[in-house]
GROMACS .gro file of C-alpha atoms in nm:
model
  352
    1MET     CA    1  -0.864  -2.015  -2.137
    2SER     CA    2  -1.011  -1.665  -2.111
    3GLN     CA    3  -0.974  -1.376  -2.352
    4ALA     CA    4  -0.814  -1.066  -2.204
    5LYS     CA    5  -0.816  -0.709  -2.326
    6ALA     CA    6  -0.501  -0.509  -2.264
    7TYR     CA    7  -0.254  -0.246  -2.381
    8ALA     CA    8   0.082  -0.376  -2.498
    9ALA     CA    9   0.412  -0.270  -2.649
   10ARG     CA   10   0.493  -0.475  -2.957
   11SER     CA   11   0.850  -0.349  -2.991
   12ALA     CA   12   1.100  -0.128  -2.809
   13THR     CA   13   1.001   0.170  -3.024
   14SER     CA   14   0.627   0.125  -3.071
   15PRO     CA   15   0.373   0.301  -2.849
   16LEU     CA   16   0.148   0.092  -2.629
   17ALA     CA   17  -0.173   0.000  -2.812
   18PRO     CA   18  -0.482  -0.220  -2.763
   19PHE     CA   19  -0.401  -0.590  -2.754
   20THR     CA   20  -0.608  -0.906  -2.704
   21PHE     CA   21  -0.464  -1.234  -2.578
   22GLU     CA   22  -0.558  -1.557  -2.399
   23ARG     CA   23  -0.506  -1.592  -2.025
   24ARG     CA   24  -0.431  -1.946  -1.908
   25ALA     CA   25  -0.705  -2.171  -1.779
   26LEU     CA   26  -0.770  -2.147  -1.404
   27ARG     CA   27  -0.562  -2.399  -1.209
   28ASP     CA   28  -0.676  -2.546  -0.879
   29ASN     CA   29  -0.459  -2.301  -0.677
   30ASP     CA   30  -0.532  -1.994  -0.893
   31VAL     CA   31  -0.731  -1.677  -0.832
   32ASN     CA   32  -0.897  -1.490  -1.118
   33ILE     CA   33  -0.898  -1.115  -1.056
   34ASP     CA   34  -1.095  -0.842  -1.230
   35ILE     CA   35  -0.851  -0.549  -1.240
   36LEU     CA   36  -0.986  -0.218  -1.108
   37TYR     CA   37  -0.668  -0.009  -1.085
   38CYS     CA   38  -0.309  -0.051  -1.200
   39GLY     CA   39  -0.018   0.169  -1.100
   40VAL     CA   40   0.239   0.287  -1.354
   41CYS     CA   41   0.599   0.217  -1.251
   42HIS     CA   42   0.914   0.346  -1.421
   43SER     CA   43   1.007  -0.020  -1.457
   44ASP     CA   44   0.716  -0.051  -1.700
   45ILE     CA   45   0.891   0.194  -1.933
   46HIS     CA   46   1.228   0.022  -1.898
   47VAL     CA   47   1.082  -0.317  -1.992
   48ALA     CA   48   0.856  -0.184  -2.267
   49GLU     CA   49   1.154  -0.009  -2.426
   50SER     CA   50   1.410  -0.287  -2.363
   51ASP     CA   51   1.627  -0.057  -2.148
   52TRP     CA   52   1.741  -0.348  -1.930
   53GLY     CA   53   1.826  -0.580  -2.217
   54PRO     CA   54   1.604  -0.725  -2.489
   55SER     CA   55   1.245  -0.774  -2.378
   56GLU     CA   56   1.021  -1.045  -2.515
   57TYR     CA   57   0.731  -0.893  -2.704
   58PRO     CA   58   0.447  -0.827  -2.685
   59VAL     CA   59   0.484  -0.673  -2.337
   60VAL     CA   60   0.175  -0.602  -2.128
   61PRO     CA   61   0.322  -0.402  -1.834
   62GLY     CA   62   0.176  -0.344  -1.491
   63HIS     CA   63   0.275  -0.489  -1.151
   64GLU     CA   64   0.080  -0.269  -0.910
   65ILE     CA   65  -0.262  -0.428  -0.935
   66ILE     CA   66  -0.580  -0.379  -0.731
   67GLY     CA   67  -0.881  -0.587  -0.822
   68ARG     CA   68  -1.168  -0.808  -0.713
   69VAL     CA   69  -1.180  -1.187  -0.713
   70THR     CA   70  -1.420  -1.330  -0.971
   71GLU     CA   71  -1.328  -1.699  -0.962
   72ILE     CA   72  -1.111  -1.935  -0.755
   73GLY     CA   73  -0.956  -2.277  -0.809
   74SER     CA   74  -1.073  -2.583  -0.619
   75ARG     CA   75  -0.781  -2.575  -0.370
   76VAL     CA   76  -0.786  -2.201  -0.295
   77SER     CA   77  -0.853  -2.139   0.074
   78LYS     CA   78  -0.745  -1.780   0.146
   79TYR     CA   79  -0.978  -1.597  -0.091
   80LYS     CA   80  -1.338  -1.606  -0.207
   81VAL     CA   81  -1.530  -1.447  -0.491
   82GLY     CA   82  -1.582  -1.077  -0.420
   83ASP     CA   83  -1.268  -1.025  -0.211
   84LEU     CA   84  -1.062  -0.712  -0.276
   85VAL     CA   85  -0.706  -0.819  -0.352
   86GLY     CA   86  -0.373  -0.703  -0.490
   87VAL     CA   87  -0.091  -0.840  -0.704
   88GLY     CA   88   0.258  -0.691  -0.692
   89CYS     CA   89   0.584  -0.737  -0.877
   90MET     CA   90   0.598  -1.118  -0.879
   91VAL     CA   91   0.355  -1.402  -0.937
   92ASP     CA   92   0.562  -1.713  -0.867
   93SER     CA   93   0.885  -1.860  -0.730
   94CYS     CA   94   1.021  -2.208  -0.661
   95GLN     CA   95   0.879  -2.203  -0.304
   96THR     CA   96   1.148  -2.452  -0.188
   97CYS     CA   97   1.487  -2.275  -0.183
   98PRO     CA   98   1.622  -2.116   0.138
   99SER     CA   99   1.509  -1.768   0.035
  100CYS     CA  100   1.154  -1.880  -0.042
  101GLN     CA  101   1.141  -2.073   0.285
  102GLN     CA  102   1.228  -1.749   0.466
  103ASN     CA  103   0.948  -1.555   0.289
  104LEU     CA  104   1.204  -1.384   0.067
  105GLU     CA  105   1.057  -1.494  -0.266
  106GLN     CA  106   1.207  -1.190  -0.438
  107TYR     CA  107   1.550  -1.351  -0.390
  108CYS     CA  108   1.443  -1.700  -0.506
  109ASP     CA  109   1.745  -1.909  -0.609
  110ALA     CA  110   1.560  -2.015  -0.926
  111GLY     CA  111   1.463  -1.655  -0.998
  112MET     CA  112   1.128  -1.509  -0.898
  113LYS     CA  113   0.878  -1.481  -1.183
  114GLY     CA  114   0.778  -1.124  -1.259
  115THR     CA  115   0.416  -1.029  -1.309
  116TYR     CA  116   0.501  -0.950  -1.669
  117GLY     CA  117   0.787  -1.034  -1.903
  118ALA     CA  118   0.869  -1.367  -1.736
  119ARG     CA  119   0.775  -1.721  -1.833
  120ASP     CA  120   0.519  -1.924  -1.637
  121MET     CA  121   0.692  -2.198  -1.434
  122ILE     CA  122   0.442  -2.466  -1.540
  123ASP     CA  123   0.341  -2.413  -1.902
  124GLY     CA  124   0.612  -2.171  -2.016
  125SER     CA  125   0.368  -1.909  -2.141
  126LEU     CA  126   0.468  -1.541  -2.130
  127ASN     CA  127   0.335  -1.354  -1.826
  128HIS     CA  128   0.129  -1.045  -1.904
  129GLY     CA  129   0.069  -0.776  -1.644
  130GLY     CA  130  -0.193  -0.541  -1.513
  131TYR     CA  131  -0.260  -0.312  -1.808
  132SER     CA  132  -0.542  -0.558  -1.877
  133ASP     CA  133  -0.897  -0.633  -1.770
  134HIS     CA  134  -0.816  -0.941  -1.560
  135ILE     CA  135  -0.528  -1.155  -1.438
  136ILE     CA  136  -0.491  -1.511  -1.309
  137VAL     CA  137  -0.239  -1.561  -1.026
  138ARG     CA  138  -0.157  -1.849  -0.790
  139GLU     CA  139  -0.306  -1.798  -0.446
  140GLU     CA  140   0.029  -1.768  -0.266
  141PHE     CA  141   0.112  -1.448  -0.458
  142VAL     CA  142  -0.220  -1.271  -0.404
  143LEU     CA  143  -0.251  -1.008  -0.129
  144SER     CA  144  -0.545  -0.896   0.083
  145ILE     CA  145  -0.635  -0.526   0.063
  146PRO     CA  146  -0.735  -0.384   0.404
  147GLU     CA  147  -1.073  -0.214   0.414
  148ALA     CA  148  -0.918   0.106   0.551
  149LEU     CA  149  -0.715   0.168   0.233
  150ASP     CA  150  -0.850   0.388  -0.047
  151ILE     CA  151  -0.831   0.140  -0.335
  152SER     CA  152  -0.800   0.421  -0.590
  153LYS     CA  153  -0.464   0.515  -0.434
  154ALA     CA  154  -0.337   0.182  -0.303
  155ALA     CA  155  -0.187   0.028  -0.619
  156PRO     CA  156   0.162   0.189  -0.595
  157LEU     CA  157   0.206   0.045  -0.245
  158LEU     CA  158   0.263  -0.290  -0.419
  159CYS     CA  159   0.588  -0.167  -0.574
  160ALA     CA  160   0.691   0.184  -0.471
  161GLY     CA  161   0.559   0.113  -0.123
  162ILE     CA  162   0.727  -0.221  -0.058
  163THR     CA  163   1.049  -0.108  -0.231
  164THR     CA  164   1.098   0.167   0.028
  165TYR     CA  165   0.935   0.000   0.330
  166SER     CA  166   1.133  -0.326   0.311
  167PRO     CA  167   1.486  -0.179   0.349
  168LEU     CA  168   1.378   0.051   0.630
  169ARG     CA  169   1.229  -0.243   0.820
  170HIS     CA  170   1.514  -0.482   0.737
  171ASN     CA  171   1.776  -0.235   0.858
  172GLY     CA  172   1.587  -0.169   1.179
  173VAL     CA  173   1.502   0.199   1.136
  174LYS     CA  174   1.344   0.314   1.461
  175ALA     CA  175   1.233   0.616   1.657
  176GLY     CA  176   1.514   0.866   1.699
  177ASP     CA  177   1.718   0.755   1.400
  178LYS     CA  178   1.826   1.018   1.149
  179VAL     CA  179   1.725   0.908   0.799
  180GLY     CA  180   1.805   1.084   0.474
  181ILE     CA  181   1.592   1.027   0.164
  182ILE     CA  182   1.783   1.091  -0.159
  183GLY     CA  183   1.544   1.183  -0.438
  184MET     CA  184   1.179   1.282  -0.410
  185GLY     CA  185   0.993   1.098  -0.682
  186GLY     CA  186   0.757   0.802  -0.665
  187LEU     CA  187   0.994   0.609  -0.437
  188GLY     CA  188   1.134   0.899  -0.239
  189HIS     CA  189   0.805   1.047  -0.125
  190MET     CA  190   0.697   0.704   0.003
  191GLY     CA  191   1.028   0.667   0.185
  192VAL     CA  192   0.956   0.989   0.372
  193LYS     CA  193   0.612   0.867   0.480
  194PHE     CA  194   0.743   0.533   0.606
  195ALA     CA  195   1.049   0.672   0.785
  196LYS     CA  196   0.830   0.928   0.963
  197ALA     CA  197   0.578   0.661   1.061
  198LEU     CA  198   0.864   0.456   1.210
  199GLY     CA  199   0.957   0.754   1.426
  200ALA     CA  200   1.271   0.870   1.247
  201GLU     CA  201   1.390   1.226   1.197
  202VAL     CA  202   1.374   1.262   0.819
  203THR     CA  203   1.575   1.480   0.583
  204ILE     CA  204   1.521   1.499   0.208
  205PHE     CA  205   1.826   1.553  -0.013
  206THR     CA  206   1.739   1.739  -0.332
  207ARG     CA  207   1.945   1.903  -0.605
  208SER     CA  208   1.703   2.193  -0.642
  209GLU     CA  209   1.619   2.474  -0.398
  210SER     CA  210   1.282   2.503  -0.571
  211LYS     CA  211   1.181   2.170  -0.415
  212ILE     CA  212   1.237   2.273  -0.054
  213SER     CA  213   0.874   2.369   0.013
  214GLU     CA  214   0.754   2.061  -0.171
  215ALA     CA  215   0.978   1.844   0.048
  216LYS     CA  216   0.840   2.002   0.365
  217GLN     CA  217   0.487   1.935   0.240
  218GLN     CA  218   0.577   1.567   0.219
  219GLY     CA  219   0.651   1.570   0.590
  220ALA     CA  220   1.028   1.602   0.591
  221ASP     CA  221   1.177   1.755   0.905
  222HIS     CA  222   1.469   1.904   0.712
  223VAL     CA  223   1.584   1.960   0.354
  224ILE     CA  224   1.943   1.962   0.230
  225VAL     CA  225   2.030   2.092  -0.115
  226SER     CA  226   2.290   1.837  -0.220
  227THR     CA  227   2.457   2.071  -0.470
  228ASP     CA  228   2.540   2.313  -0.187
  229ASP     CA  229   2.883   2.212  -0.054
  230VAL     CA  230   2.835   2.414   0.265
  231GLN     CA  231   2.512   2.232   0.352
  232MET     CA  232   2.666   1.893   0.273
  233GLN     CA  233   2.974   1.963   0.486
  234ALA     CA  234   2.756   2.077   0.774
  235ALA     CA  235   2.577   1.741   0.758
  236ALA     CA  236   2.898   1.534   0.769
  237SER     CA  237   2.887   1.221   0.989
  238SER     CA  238   2.535   1.288   1.115
  239PHE     CA  239   2.300   1.032   0.954
  240ASP     CA  240   2.223   0.675   1.055
  241TYR     CA  241   2.069   0.575   0.722
  242LEU     CA  242   2.035   0.701   0.369
  243LEU     CA  243   1.763   0.563   0.141
  244ASP     CA  244   1.883   0.634  -0.213
  245THR     CA  245   1.596   0.630  -0.465
  246ILE     CA  246   1.775   0.795  -0.760
  247PRO     CA  247   1.741   0.564  -1.066
  248VAL     CA  248   2.030   0.703  -1.271
  249GLN     CA  249   2.406   0.713  -1.217
  250HIS     CA  250   2.514   0.968  -0.956
  251ASP     CA  251   2.811   1.030  -0.729
  252LEU     CA  252   2.762   0.842  -0.402
  253ASN     CA  253   3.075   0.978  -0.233
  254PRO     CA  254   2.930   1.308  -0.104
  255TYR     CA  255   2.635   1.119   0.044
  256LEU     CA  256   2.852   0.856   0.210
  257ASN     CA  257   3.032   1.136   0.392
  258VAL     CA  258   2.713   1.242   0.573
  259LEU     CA  259   2.682   0.899   0.738
  260LYS     CA  260   2.791   0.834   1.094
  261VAL     CA  261   3.024   0.553   1.193
  262ASP     CA  262   2.838   0.231   1.100
  263GLY     CA  263   2.593   0.432   0.892
  264THR     CA  264   2.418   0.258   0.602
  265HIS     CA  265   2.357   0.382   0.246
  266ILE     CA  266   2.077   0.177   0.085
  267LEU     CA  267   2.034   0.168  -0.292
  268VAL     CA  268   1.682   0.100  -0.420
  269GLY     CA  269   1.670   0.300  -0.743
  270LEU     CA  270   1.996   0.235  -0.928
  271ILE     CA  271   2.026  -0.088  -1.130
  272GLU     CA  272   2.341  -0.021  -1.331
  273PRO     CA  273   2.714   0.027  -1.264
  274ILE     CA  274   2.802   0.292  -1.007
  275GLU     CA  275   2.970   0.589  -1.174
  276PRO     CA  276   3.180   0.766  -1.064
  277ALA     CA  277   3.349   0.499  -0.855
  278VAL     CA  278   3.298   0.481  -0.481
  279HIS     CA  279   3.613   0.580  -0.293
  280ALA     CA  280   3.680   0.292  -0.055
  281ALA     CA  281   3.806   0.530   0.213
  282ASN     CA  282   3.453   0.665   0.247
  283LEU     CA  283   3.350   0.319   0.366
  284ILE     CA  284   3.658   0.195   0.550
  285LEU     CA  285   3.739   0.501   0.760
  286LYS     CA  286   3.393   0.510   0.920
  287ARG     CA  287   3.292   0.141   0.885
  288ARG     CA  288   3.004   0.251   0.668
  289VAL     CA  289   2.787   0.006   0.475
  290LEU     CA  290   2.677   0.037   0.112
  291THR     CA  291   2.391  -0.202   0.042
  292GLY     CA  292   2.089  -0.258  -0.180
  293SER     CA  293   1.735  -0.388  -0.158
  294LEU     CA  294   1.481  -0.537  -0.399
  295ILE     CA  295   1.107  -0.507  -0.321
  296GLY     CA  296   0.999  -0.751  -0.045
  297GLY     CA  297   0.854  -1.097  -0.002
  298ILE     CA  298   0.482  -1.170  -0.007
  299ALA     CA  299   0.449  -1.169   0.372
  300GLU     CA  300   0.630  -0.835   0.398
  301THR     CA  301   0.419  -0.689   0.115
  302GLN     CA  302   0.109  -0.783   0.311
  303GLU     CA  303   0.273  -0.620   0.612
  304VAL     CA  304   0.322  -0.291   0.429
  305LEU     CA  305  -0.042  -0.287   0.318
  306ASP     CA  306  -0.153  -0.339   0.677
  307PHE     CA  307   0.098  -0.080   0.800
  308CYS     CA  308  -0.037   0.178   0.555
  309ALA     CA  309  -0.393   0.106   0.663
  310GLU     CA  310  -0.295   0.148   1.028
  311HIS     CA  311  -0.098   0.470   0.974
  312ASN     CA  312  -0.321   0.624   0.705
  313ILE     CA  313  -0.040   0.623   0.448
  314GLU     CA  314  -0.117   0.648   0.078
  315CYS     CA  315   0.071   0.731  -0.239
  316ASP     CA  316   0.035   1.075  -0.397
  317ALA     CA  317  -0.092   0.992  -0.744
  318GLU     CA  318  -0.270   1.115  -1.054
  319MET     CA  319  -0.548   0.904  -1.205
  320ILE     CA  320  -0.541   0.848  -1.581
  321LYS     CA  321  -0.722   0.649  -1.847
  322ILE     CA  322  -0.543   0.364  -2.021
  323GLN     CA  323  -0.576   0.556  -2.348
  324ASP     CA  324  -0.340   0.819  -2.202
  325ILE     CA  325  -0.063   0.574  -2.112
  326ASN     CA  326   0.182   0.684  -2.382
  327GLU     CA  327   0.149   1.048  -2.278
  328ALA     CA  328   0.199   0.938  -1.917
  329TYR     CA  329   0.523   0.761  -2.014
  330GLN     CA  330   0.654   1.078  -2.174
  331ARG     CA  331   0.562   1.283  -1.869
  332MET     CA  332   0.735   1.032  -1.641
  333LYS     CA  333   1.053   1.062  -1.843
  334LYS     CA  334   1.040   1.439  -1.784
  335GLY     CA  335   0.962   1.402  -1.414
  336ASP     CA  336   0.623   1.563  -1.473
  337VAL     CA  337   0.417   1.369  -1.220
  338LYS     CA  338   0.353   1.405  -0.846
  339TYR     CA  339   0.437   1.127  -0.784
  340ARG     CA  340   0.281   0.827  -0.956
  341PHE     CA  341   0.022   0.755  -1.221
  342ILE     CA  342  -0.262   0.510  -1.157
  343ILE     CA  343  -0.474   0.373  -1.440
  344ASP     CA  344  -0.848   0.349  -1.384
  345MET     CA  345  -0.895   0.022  -1.567
  346LYS     CA  346  -1.263   0.072  -1.638
  347SER     CA  347  -1.137   0.302  -1.914
  348LEU     CA  348  -1.027  -0.012  -2.100
  349LYS     CA  349  -1.395  -0.076  -2.176
  350GLU     CA  350  -1.400   0.244  -2.382
  351ASP     CA  351  -1.206   0.061  -2.654
  352ALA     CA  352  -1.488  -0.189  -2.699
   0.00000   0.00000   0.00000
C-alpha cells in the first residue's frame, strides 16, 4: 500500500478539499505513476456533485492524467521507470468480451472501469482519480506520451481529444467532407482541430454572433449563427457530418435539416433524454443518421496522441493550482474558460 495525497469531494454539496488515502499495493502487471498534470473535465463536476445519479464518496476526480513512471510490476513489459505516460478515462475492463477483443474497451460488456468512481475488478476498492500525487494502473490501460507533445498541454487529449477524434475517425471523415461542429467549448474546439487535420471543410455552429471571430481563430472555415433562421435555411442539406458537443438539452431538428442525404449527426456531449423530440421525418426523408460516441479504446487513444504529435495539435488550456479547483468548477459552470483547465500537480505539495 502507498499513501496518496489528493483533493476530494466528500458529498454532493461539499467543496473539494485535501484528502489522504491508501493506494493499492503494486500488482505484477501494474505501473505506478507520479502525476505531473491532470486535466479538468466537466464530467468531474457531474460526478463530484452526483448529477448523473448518486456518486460514491469520497470522490477524487481526474481522468486526464500525464505523469512519469516510478515503479513497475514484475510482469510489466511496455514501460520502464522514467517513462512519460498517460492515463485516460478508464483503467480496466474484462478484456475478454467481443468489444474488448476489438480494442473497444469503452464498450466492454461487463462495463469498463472508470479512472475514478468505479470499483476495482480484483479487490473491489473504490477507484480514485488524478487529482492526486500518484496513481497505480494496470499496464494495458497506460499510454505512451510522444516526445513531440508539450506535456503541460497534453492532458485533455486523453478525454476531450479522444472523445472528438474517435467519432470522426470511426465515421470516416476525410478530405473534402463538409463537417459542422456544434458548440465551441472544450470538446468543440478540439473537434475543429481534428476535422481540419483530416482535410475536411469545417463550419462552427454557434448561438452567438460575438463568437464568430473566436471561431475563425480556432481554424474554422465558416461560422453559422444557429439562431439565425436565414443562415440555417441557407445551409440546408449541405453537410456530410455534424459533431454535436453541446452537453445540455437542445433542439436537434434544425441541425438535422442541414445534413445531406445519408448525412450523420454525432452526439458526444449530451447524456440525457433528447428534448424536444426528434421529428422522424428529419431522418427518414433524407436517410440521415443520428448516432452517438463514447471516448475511444486504448489503441485509438494512443492513436490520437500520436496523431496530435504528428500534426502539432494541442488543447487550448489554462494552468491552475489544485488549491483553485473549486473556483475553476464555478468558472466552468459559467463557461468562463478557453477551453480547458489543467492542474499543475506540483501545487499539491504546497499543502504539506
